[in-house]
Coordinates of C-alpha atoms in Angstrom, one line a residue:
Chain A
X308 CA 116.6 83.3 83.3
X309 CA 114.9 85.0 80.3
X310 CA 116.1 84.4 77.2
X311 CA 116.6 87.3 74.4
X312 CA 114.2 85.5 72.2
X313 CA 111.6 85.3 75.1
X314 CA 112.1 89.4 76.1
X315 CA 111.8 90.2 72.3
X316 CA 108.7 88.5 71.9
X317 CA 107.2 89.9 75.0
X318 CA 108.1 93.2 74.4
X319 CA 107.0 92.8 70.5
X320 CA 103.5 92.1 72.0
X321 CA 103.1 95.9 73.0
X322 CA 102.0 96.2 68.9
X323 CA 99.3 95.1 67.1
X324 CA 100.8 93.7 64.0
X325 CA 102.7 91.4 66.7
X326 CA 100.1 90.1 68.3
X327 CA 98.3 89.2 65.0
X328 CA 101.2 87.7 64.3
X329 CA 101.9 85.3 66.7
X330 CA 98.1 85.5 67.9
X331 CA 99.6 86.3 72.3
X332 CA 98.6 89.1 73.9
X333 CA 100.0 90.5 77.7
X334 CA 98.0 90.5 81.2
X335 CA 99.5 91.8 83.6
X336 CA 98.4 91.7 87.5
X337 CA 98.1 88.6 90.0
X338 CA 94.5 89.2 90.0
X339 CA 93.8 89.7 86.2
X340 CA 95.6 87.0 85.8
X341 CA 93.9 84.7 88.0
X342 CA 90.7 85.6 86.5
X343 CA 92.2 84.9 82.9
X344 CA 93.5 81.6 84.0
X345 CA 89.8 80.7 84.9
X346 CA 88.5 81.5 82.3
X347 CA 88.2 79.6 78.3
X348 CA 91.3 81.7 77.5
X349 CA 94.5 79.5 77.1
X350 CA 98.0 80.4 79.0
X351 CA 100.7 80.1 76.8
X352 CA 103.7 81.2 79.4
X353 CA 103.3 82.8 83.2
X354 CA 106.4 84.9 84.6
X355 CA 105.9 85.7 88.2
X356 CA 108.1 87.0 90.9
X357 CA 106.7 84.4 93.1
X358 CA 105.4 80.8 93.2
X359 CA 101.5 81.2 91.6
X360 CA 98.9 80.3 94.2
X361 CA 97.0 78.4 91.7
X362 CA 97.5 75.8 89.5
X363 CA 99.6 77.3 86.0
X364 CA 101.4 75.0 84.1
X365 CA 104.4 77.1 82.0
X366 CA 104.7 79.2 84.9
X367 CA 108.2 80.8 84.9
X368 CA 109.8 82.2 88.1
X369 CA 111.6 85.4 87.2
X370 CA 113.7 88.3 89.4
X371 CA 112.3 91.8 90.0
X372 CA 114.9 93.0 87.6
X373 CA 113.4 90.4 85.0
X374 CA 109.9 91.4 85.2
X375 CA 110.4 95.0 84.7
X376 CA 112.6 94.5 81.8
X377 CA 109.5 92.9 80.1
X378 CA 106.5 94.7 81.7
X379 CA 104.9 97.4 79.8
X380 CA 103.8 99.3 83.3
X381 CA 106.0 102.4 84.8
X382 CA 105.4 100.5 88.3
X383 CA 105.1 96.4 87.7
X384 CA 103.1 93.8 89.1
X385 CA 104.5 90.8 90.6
X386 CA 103.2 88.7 87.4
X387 CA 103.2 89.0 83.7
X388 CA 101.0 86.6 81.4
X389 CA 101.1 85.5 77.8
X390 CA 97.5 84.4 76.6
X391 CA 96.7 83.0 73.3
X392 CA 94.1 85.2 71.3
X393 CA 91.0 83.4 71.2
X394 CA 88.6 82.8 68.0
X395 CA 85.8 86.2 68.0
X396 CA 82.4 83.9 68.8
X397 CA 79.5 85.1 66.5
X398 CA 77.9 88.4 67.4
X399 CA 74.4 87.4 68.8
X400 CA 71.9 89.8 67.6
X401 CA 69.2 89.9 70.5
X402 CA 69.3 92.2 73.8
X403 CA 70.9 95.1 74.4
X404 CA 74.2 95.9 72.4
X405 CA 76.7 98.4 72.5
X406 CA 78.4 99.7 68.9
X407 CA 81.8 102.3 68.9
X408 CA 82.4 104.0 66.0
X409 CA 86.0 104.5 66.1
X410 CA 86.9 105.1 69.8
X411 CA 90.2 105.4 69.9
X412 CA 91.7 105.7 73.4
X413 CA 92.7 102.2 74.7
X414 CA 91.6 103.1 78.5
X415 CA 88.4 104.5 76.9
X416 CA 87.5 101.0 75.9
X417 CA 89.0 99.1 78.6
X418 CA 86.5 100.8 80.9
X419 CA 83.3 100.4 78.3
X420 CA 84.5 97.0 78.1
X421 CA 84.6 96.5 82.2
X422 CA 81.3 98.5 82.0
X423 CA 79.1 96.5 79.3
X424 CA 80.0 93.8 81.6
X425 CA 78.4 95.3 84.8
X426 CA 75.4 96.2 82.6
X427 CA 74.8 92.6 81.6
X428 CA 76.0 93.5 78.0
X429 CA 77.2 90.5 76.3
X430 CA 78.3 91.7 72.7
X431 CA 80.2 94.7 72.0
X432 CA 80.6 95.8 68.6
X433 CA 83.6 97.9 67.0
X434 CA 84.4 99.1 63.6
X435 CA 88.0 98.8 62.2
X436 CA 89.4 102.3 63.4
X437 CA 88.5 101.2 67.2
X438 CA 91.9 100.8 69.1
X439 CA 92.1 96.7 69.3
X440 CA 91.1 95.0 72.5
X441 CA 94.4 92.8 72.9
X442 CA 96.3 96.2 73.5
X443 CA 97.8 96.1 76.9
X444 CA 96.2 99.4 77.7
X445 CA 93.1 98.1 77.4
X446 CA 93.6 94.7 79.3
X447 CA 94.5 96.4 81.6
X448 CA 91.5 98.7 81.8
X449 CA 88.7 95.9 81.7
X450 CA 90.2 94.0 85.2
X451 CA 89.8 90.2 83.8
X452 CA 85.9 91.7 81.9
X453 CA 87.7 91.2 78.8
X454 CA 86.8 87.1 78.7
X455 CA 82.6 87.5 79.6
X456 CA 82.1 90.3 76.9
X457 CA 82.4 89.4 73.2
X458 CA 84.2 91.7 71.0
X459 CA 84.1 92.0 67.4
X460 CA 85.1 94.5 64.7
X461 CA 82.9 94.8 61.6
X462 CA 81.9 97.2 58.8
X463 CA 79.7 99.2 61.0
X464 CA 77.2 100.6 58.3
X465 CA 76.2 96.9 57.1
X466 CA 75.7 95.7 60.6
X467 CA 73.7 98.7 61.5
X468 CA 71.3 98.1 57.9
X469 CA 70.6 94.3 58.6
X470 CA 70.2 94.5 62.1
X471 CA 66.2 94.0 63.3
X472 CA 66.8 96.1 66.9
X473 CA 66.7 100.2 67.1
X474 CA 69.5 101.8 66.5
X475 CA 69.9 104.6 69.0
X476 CA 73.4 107.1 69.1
X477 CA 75.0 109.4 71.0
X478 CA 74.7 113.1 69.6
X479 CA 75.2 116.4 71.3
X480 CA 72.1 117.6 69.9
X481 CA 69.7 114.3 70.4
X482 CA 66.7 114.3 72.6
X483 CA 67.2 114.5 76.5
X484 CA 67.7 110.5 77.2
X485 CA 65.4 111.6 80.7
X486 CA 62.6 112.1 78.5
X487 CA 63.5 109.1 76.0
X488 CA 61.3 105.7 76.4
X489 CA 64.1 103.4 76.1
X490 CA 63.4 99.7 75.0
X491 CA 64.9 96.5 76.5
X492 CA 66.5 95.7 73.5
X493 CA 68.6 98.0 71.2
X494 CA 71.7 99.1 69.4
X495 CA 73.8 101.5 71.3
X496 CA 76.1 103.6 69.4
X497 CA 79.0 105.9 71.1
X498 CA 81.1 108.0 68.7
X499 CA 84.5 108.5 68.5
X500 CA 86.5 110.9 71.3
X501 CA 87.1 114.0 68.8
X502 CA 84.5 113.9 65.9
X503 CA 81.3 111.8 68.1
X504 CA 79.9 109.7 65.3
X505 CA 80.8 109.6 61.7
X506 CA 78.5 110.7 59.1
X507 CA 78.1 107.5 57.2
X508 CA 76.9 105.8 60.2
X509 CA 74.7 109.0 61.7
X510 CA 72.7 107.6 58.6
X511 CA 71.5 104.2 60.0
X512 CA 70.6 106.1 63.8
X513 CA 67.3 105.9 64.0
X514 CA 67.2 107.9 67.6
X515 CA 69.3 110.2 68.4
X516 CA 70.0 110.6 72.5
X517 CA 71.8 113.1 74.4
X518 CA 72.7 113.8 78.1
X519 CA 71.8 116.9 79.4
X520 CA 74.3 119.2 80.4
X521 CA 73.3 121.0 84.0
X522 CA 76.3 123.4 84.1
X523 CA 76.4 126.7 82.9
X524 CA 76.9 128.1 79.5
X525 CA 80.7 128.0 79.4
X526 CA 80.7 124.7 80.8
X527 CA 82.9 121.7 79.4
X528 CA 81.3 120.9 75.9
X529 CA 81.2 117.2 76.1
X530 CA 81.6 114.6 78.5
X531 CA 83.9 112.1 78.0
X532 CA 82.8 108.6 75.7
X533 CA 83.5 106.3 78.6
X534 CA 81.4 108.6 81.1
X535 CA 78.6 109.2 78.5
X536 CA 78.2 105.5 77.7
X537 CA 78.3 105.0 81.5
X538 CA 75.2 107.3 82.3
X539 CA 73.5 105.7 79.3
X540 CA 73.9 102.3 79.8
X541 CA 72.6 103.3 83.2
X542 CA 69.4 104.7 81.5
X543 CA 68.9 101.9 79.3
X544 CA 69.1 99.3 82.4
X545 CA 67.3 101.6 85.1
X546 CA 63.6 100.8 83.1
Chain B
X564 CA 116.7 129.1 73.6
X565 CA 115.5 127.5 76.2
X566 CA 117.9 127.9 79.8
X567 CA 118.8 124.9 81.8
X568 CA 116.8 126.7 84.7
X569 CA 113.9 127.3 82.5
X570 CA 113.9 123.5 82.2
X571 CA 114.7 122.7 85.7
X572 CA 111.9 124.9 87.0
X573 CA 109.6 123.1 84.7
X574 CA 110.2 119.5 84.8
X575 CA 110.2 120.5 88.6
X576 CA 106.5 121.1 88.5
X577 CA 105.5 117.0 87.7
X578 CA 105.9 116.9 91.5
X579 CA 103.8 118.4 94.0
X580 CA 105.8 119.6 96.6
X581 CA 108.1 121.7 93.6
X582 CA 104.5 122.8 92.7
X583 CA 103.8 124.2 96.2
X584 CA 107.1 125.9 96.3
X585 CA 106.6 127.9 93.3
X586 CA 103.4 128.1 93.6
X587 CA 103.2 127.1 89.6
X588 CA 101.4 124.2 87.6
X589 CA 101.6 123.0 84.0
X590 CA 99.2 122.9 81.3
X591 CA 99.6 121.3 77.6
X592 CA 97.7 122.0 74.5
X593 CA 96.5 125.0 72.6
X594 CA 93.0 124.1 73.1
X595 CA 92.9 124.0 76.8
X596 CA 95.7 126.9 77.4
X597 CA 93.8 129.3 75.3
X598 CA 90.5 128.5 77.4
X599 CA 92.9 129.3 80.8
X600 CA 93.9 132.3 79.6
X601 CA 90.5 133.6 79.2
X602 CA 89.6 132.6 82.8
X603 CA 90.5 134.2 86.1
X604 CA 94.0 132.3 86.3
X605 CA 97.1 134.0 85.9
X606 CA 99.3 133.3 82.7
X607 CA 103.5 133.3 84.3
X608 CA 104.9 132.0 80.8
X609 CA 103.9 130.6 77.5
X610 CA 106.5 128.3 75.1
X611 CA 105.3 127.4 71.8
X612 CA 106.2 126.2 68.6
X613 CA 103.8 128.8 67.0
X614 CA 102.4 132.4 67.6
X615 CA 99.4 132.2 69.7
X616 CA 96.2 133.5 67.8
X617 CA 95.2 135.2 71.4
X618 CA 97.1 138.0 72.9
X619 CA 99.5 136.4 75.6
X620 CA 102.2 138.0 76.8
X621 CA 104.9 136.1 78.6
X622 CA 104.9 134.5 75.0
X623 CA 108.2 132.0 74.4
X624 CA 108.9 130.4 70.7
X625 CA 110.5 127.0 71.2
X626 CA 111.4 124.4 68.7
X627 CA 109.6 121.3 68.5
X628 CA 112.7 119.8 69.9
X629 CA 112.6 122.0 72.9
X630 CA 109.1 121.6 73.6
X631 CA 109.8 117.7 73.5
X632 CA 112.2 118.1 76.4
X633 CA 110.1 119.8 78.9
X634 CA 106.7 118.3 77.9
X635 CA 105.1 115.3 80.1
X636 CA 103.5 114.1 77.2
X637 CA 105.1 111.3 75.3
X638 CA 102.9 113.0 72.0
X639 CA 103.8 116.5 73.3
X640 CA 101.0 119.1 71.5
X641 CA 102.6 122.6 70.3
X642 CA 102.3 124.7 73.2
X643 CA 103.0 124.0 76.7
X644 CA 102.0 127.1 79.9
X645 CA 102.9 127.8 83.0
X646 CA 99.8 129.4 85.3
X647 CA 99.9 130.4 88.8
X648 CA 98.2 128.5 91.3
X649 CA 95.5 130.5 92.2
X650 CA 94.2 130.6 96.3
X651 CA 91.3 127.8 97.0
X652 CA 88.1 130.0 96.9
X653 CA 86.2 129.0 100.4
X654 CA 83.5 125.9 100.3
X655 CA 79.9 127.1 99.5
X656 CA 78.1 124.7 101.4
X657 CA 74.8 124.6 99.7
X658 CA 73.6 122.9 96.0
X659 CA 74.9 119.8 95.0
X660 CA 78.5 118.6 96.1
X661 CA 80.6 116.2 95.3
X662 CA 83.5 114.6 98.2
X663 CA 86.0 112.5 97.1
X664 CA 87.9 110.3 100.0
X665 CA 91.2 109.5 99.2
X666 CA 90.6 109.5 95.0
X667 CA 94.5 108.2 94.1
X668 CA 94.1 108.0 90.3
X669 CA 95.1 111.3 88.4
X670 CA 93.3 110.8 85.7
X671 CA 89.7 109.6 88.0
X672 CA 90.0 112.9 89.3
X673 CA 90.8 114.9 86.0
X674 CA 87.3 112.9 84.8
X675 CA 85.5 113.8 88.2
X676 CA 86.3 117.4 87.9
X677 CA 84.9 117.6 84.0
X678 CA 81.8 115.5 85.1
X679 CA 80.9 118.1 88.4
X680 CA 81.6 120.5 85.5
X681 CA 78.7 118.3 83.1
X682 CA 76.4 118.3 85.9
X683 CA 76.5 122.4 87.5
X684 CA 78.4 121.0 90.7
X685 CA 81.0 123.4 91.4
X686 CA 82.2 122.7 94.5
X687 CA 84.4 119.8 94.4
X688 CA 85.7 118.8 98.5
X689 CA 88.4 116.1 98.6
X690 CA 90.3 114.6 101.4
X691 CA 94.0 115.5 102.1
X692 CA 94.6 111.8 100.6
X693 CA 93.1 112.2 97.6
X694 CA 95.2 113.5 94.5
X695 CA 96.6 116.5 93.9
X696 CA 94.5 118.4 91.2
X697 CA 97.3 120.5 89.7
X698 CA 99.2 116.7 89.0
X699 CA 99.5 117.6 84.9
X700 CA 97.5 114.9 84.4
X701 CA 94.5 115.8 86.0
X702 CA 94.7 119.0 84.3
X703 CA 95.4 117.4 80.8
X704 CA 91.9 115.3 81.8
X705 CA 90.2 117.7 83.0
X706 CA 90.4 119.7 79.5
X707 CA 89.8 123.2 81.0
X708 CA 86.9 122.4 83.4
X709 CA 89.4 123.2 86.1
X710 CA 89.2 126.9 86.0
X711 CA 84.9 126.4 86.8
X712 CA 84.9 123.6 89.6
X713 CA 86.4 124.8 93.1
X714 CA 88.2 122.0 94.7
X715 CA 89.1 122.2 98.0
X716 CA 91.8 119.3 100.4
X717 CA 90.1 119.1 103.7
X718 CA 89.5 117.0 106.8
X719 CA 86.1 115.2 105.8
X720 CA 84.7 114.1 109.1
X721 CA 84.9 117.5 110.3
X722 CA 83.6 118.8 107.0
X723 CA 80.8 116.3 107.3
X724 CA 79.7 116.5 110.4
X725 CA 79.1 120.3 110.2
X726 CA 77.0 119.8 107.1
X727 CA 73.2 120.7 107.2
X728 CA 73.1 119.1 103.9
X729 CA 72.2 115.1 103.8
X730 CA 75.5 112.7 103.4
X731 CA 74.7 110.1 100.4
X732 CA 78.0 107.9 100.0
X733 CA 78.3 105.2 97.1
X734 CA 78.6 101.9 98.6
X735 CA 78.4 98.4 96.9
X736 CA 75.6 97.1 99.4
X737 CA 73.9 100.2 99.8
X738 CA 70.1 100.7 98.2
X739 CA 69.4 100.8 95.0
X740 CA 69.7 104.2 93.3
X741 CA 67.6 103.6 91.1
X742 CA 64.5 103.2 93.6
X743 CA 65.8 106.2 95.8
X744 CA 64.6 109.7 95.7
X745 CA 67.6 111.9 95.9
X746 CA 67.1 115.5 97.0
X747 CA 68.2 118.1 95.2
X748 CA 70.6 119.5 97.3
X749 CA 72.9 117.2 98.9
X750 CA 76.3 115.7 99.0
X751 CA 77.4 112.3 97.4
X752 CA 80.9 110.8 98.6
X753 CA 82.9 108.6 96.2
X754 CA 85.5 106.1 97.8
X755 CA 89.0 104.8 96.7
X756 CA 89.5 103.1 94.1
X757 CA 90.5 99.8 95.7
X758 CA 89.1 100.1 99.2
X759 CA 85.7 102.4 98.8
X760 CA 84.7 104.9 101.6
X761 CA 86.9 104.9 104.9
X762 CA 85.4 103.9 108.0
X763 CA 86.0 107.2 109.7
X764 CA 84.2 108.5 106.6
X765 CA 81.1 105.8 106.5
X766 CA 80.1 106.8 110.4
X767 CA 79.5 110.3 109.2
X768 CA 77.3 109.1 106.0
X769 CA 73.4 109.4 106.4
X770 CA 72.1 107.2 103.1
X771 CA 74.2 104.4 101.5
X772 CA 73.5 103.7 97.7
X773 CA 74.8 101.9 95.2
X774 CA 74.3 101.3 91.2
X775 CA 72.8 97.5 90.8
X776 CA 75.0 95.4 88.4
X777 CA 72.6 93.6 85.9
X778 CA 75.5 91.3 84.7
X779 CA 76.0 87.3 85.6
X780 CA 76.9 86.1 89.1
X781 CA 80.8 86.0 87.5
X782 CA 80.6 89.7 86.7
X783 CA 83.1 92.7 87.4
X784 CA 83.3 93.7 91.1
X785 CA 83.0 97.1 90.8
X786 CA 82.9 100.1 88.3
X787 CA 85.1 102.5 88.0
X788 CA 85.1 105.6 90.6
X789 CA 84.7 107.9 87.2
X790 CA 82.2 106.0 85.7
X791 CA 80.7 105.5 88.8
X792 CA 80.5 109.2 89.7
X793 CA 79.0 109.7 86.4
X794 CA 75.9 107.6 86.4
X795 CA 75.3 109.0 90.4
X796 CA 75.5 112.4 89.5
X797 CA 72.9 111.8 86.1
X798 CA 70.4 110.0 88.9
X799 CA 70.9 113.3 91.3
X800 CA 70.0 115.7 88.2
X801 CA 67.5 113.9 86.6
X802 CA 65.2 114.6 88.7

C-alpha cells in the first residue's frame, strides 16, 4: 500500500523546485527503466504492477489503481521509478557538441537528447532558460539516452568566448548547410522554438547555417528545433 | 453565451468518428486559424476572446472562461475554429512522396506533414492504420502546413505496386544513405514507431536504407520516425 507521504512526494516530483529539492526525478516504462537500472544512475524506490525481471532492490509491488494515482501519463506503464539526480560530470571541450539557447519544449529536448546520442554526441550544453532534463516530459522523450549524454546548463555567452572549437548556429538566413564544409569538431548552436537564437549569443556564432527550404513560397516558415537539429547533426556526421 | 450543444458538438470533434459525422475538425490559435482562413478551407464558426483582425464571418465572442471549456489545450490560446473537412484531392503520382505505414503518434504525423511541407513534398499517402490527420493535435503540430500537403488513407500494397516510381523504405539494416544516390523522384516509406515497415509493406519496397548511428555499441535503438523522416527527406533534396 502507498503511503500519503510516498504519493505526495511522487507526485511533487512533476516540478522542478521538487526535484531540486529532494534531488529524485521519475522514469516511467519497464524498458526505460531497465536501461536506468543498468546504468551509473542510483534507484531510490521501484513501484511496479508486477514482480521486476531483474534484480531491483526497493522494488515496491503496487495495484493498477496505485500506479495511476502516481503516474504522470494519461495511459500508465506497468512501472514507475524514483532515481536519484546524479552529479553534472565536467563538460569535455573536444569533438562535436551541441549548445540550445533556451529550447523550451520538454519533448523538444527529450528527442535532441535521444538524438545527440545516435550521433555519437557526448556533451550537450544548455543555458538556464532550457526546460530541465529531470522533467518527466523529457525522460520520457530520450528512451533511457538520458544516462550516455552529459547535460549541463551554463552561461552560454562565456562558454561560447573561451571555447577553442567553431562556433556554428542555426539561422534562417545562414548559408545553405549543402554547400557548408563542416569540420569534425565544433559547437552546434539550436535556438530557441519562437525567437531561434538570442542576440547576445548570435554574437559569439562564428558561421551561420541554414537548411534550405524546397517548398514553395507560402510554405511553413521554419522547421521545427528537434527536426532542424536532426538534419544537421546528420550533415555534420555524413563527412 | 455559449449553448450546451455548441459545446457538445465541439468537444465531440476530439474523436474521429464524431469528426466524420459532421464532417468538422478543430483548430487552436490565432496564428494558425488566420493562415486557414486564407486557404481553400471552409471557415463553419469562429469563438474568440477578441475581434479577429481578418474579416471572418461566422465570428463568436467567448470569455476566456468559455474558451477554457471547449479548448483541448490545457494553455488554451484566444481563439479556437471550426473548418470543414474538405474532400481528399486525388494522389498525383509523380515528384517526391512520402508513405507513412501505420504512423500512430499524433504529433509524428503533425511533424511529418510540416517537414513534406519544408521539403516541396505535397503528397503525403498513409495507410488506413496510420493517424488521423484532422486528430487536433496533428493540426496544432502541423502549424498550418495542413492546408499545402495532400494526405491521402489508402491500401499501400495496392498503392505500391501500381507505382512507376522506385519504393525506398527506411529500415535499420538497410544501406547506408549516406553512400546511396537517391533519384529525384521517388517514394520513401516510414514505419511504426515501435515495429518499423510491415511485412506486407517490405515485399513491395525496391531499396532498403537506413541512417548509420555513429554513437557507442550501448547507443539508442532507433530515432524517432519524425526526426527520422527529416534527415531522409534532406538526403533526397540535397541533391
Amino acid at each position: 500500500m502507498l503511503s500519503k507521504s510516498q504519493i505526495k512526494l511522487i507526485t511533487s516530483l512533476k516540478q522542478k523546485k521538487y526535484r531540486q529539492q529532494h534531488g529524485f526525478f521519475v522514469v516511467e516504462g519497464v524498458k526505460t527503466i531497465t536501461e536506468l537500472l543498468q546504468s551509473h544512475l542510483e534507484l531510490y524506490k521501484l513501484y511496479t504492477t508486477k514482480p521486476f525481471n531483474i534484480n531491483a532492490k526497493d522494488e515496491e509491488l503496487v495495484s493498477d489503481q496505485e500506479l495511476k494515482r502516481i503516474s504522470f501519463l494519461t495511459t500508465p506503464n506497468t512501472a514507475l521509478a524514483i532515481f536519484k539526480i546524479p552529479e553534472p560530470k565536467p563538460i569535455s571541450t573536444t569533438g562535436l557538441i551541441v549548445v540550445l539557447d533556451a529550447v523550451r519544449d520538454p519533448g523538444n529536448l527529450g528527442t535532441i537528447i535521444r538524438l545527440c546520442d545516435w550521433f555519437g554526441v557526448t556533451e550537450l550544453v544548455c543555458s538556464k532558460e532550457t526546460v530541465d532534463r529531470f522533467n518527466p516530459k523529457v525522460v520520457q522523450a530520450t528512451m533511457g539516452s538520458i544516462t550516455r549524454v552529459n547535460v549541463n546548463y551554463v552561461d552560454l555567452v562565456p562558454f561560447l568566448k573561451t571555447s577553442s572549437l567553431p562556433v556554428y548556429g542555426a539561422f534562417m538566413d545562414g548559408e545553405n548547410v549543402y554547400k557548408s564544409t563542416l569540420p569534425k569538431n565544433g559547437i552546434l548552436v539550436m535556438g530557441n522554438e519562437a525567437n531561434g537564437v538570442s542576440k547576445e549569443v548570435e554574437a559569439v556564432i562564428t558561421e551561420k547555417i541554414a537548411i534550405p527550404r524546397f517548398g514553395e513560397l507560402q510554405a511553413t516558415e521554419s522547421l521545427n528545433v528537434a527536426t532542424a537539429t536532426a538534419i544537421l547533426l546528420s550533415e555534420f556526421r555524413r563527412g
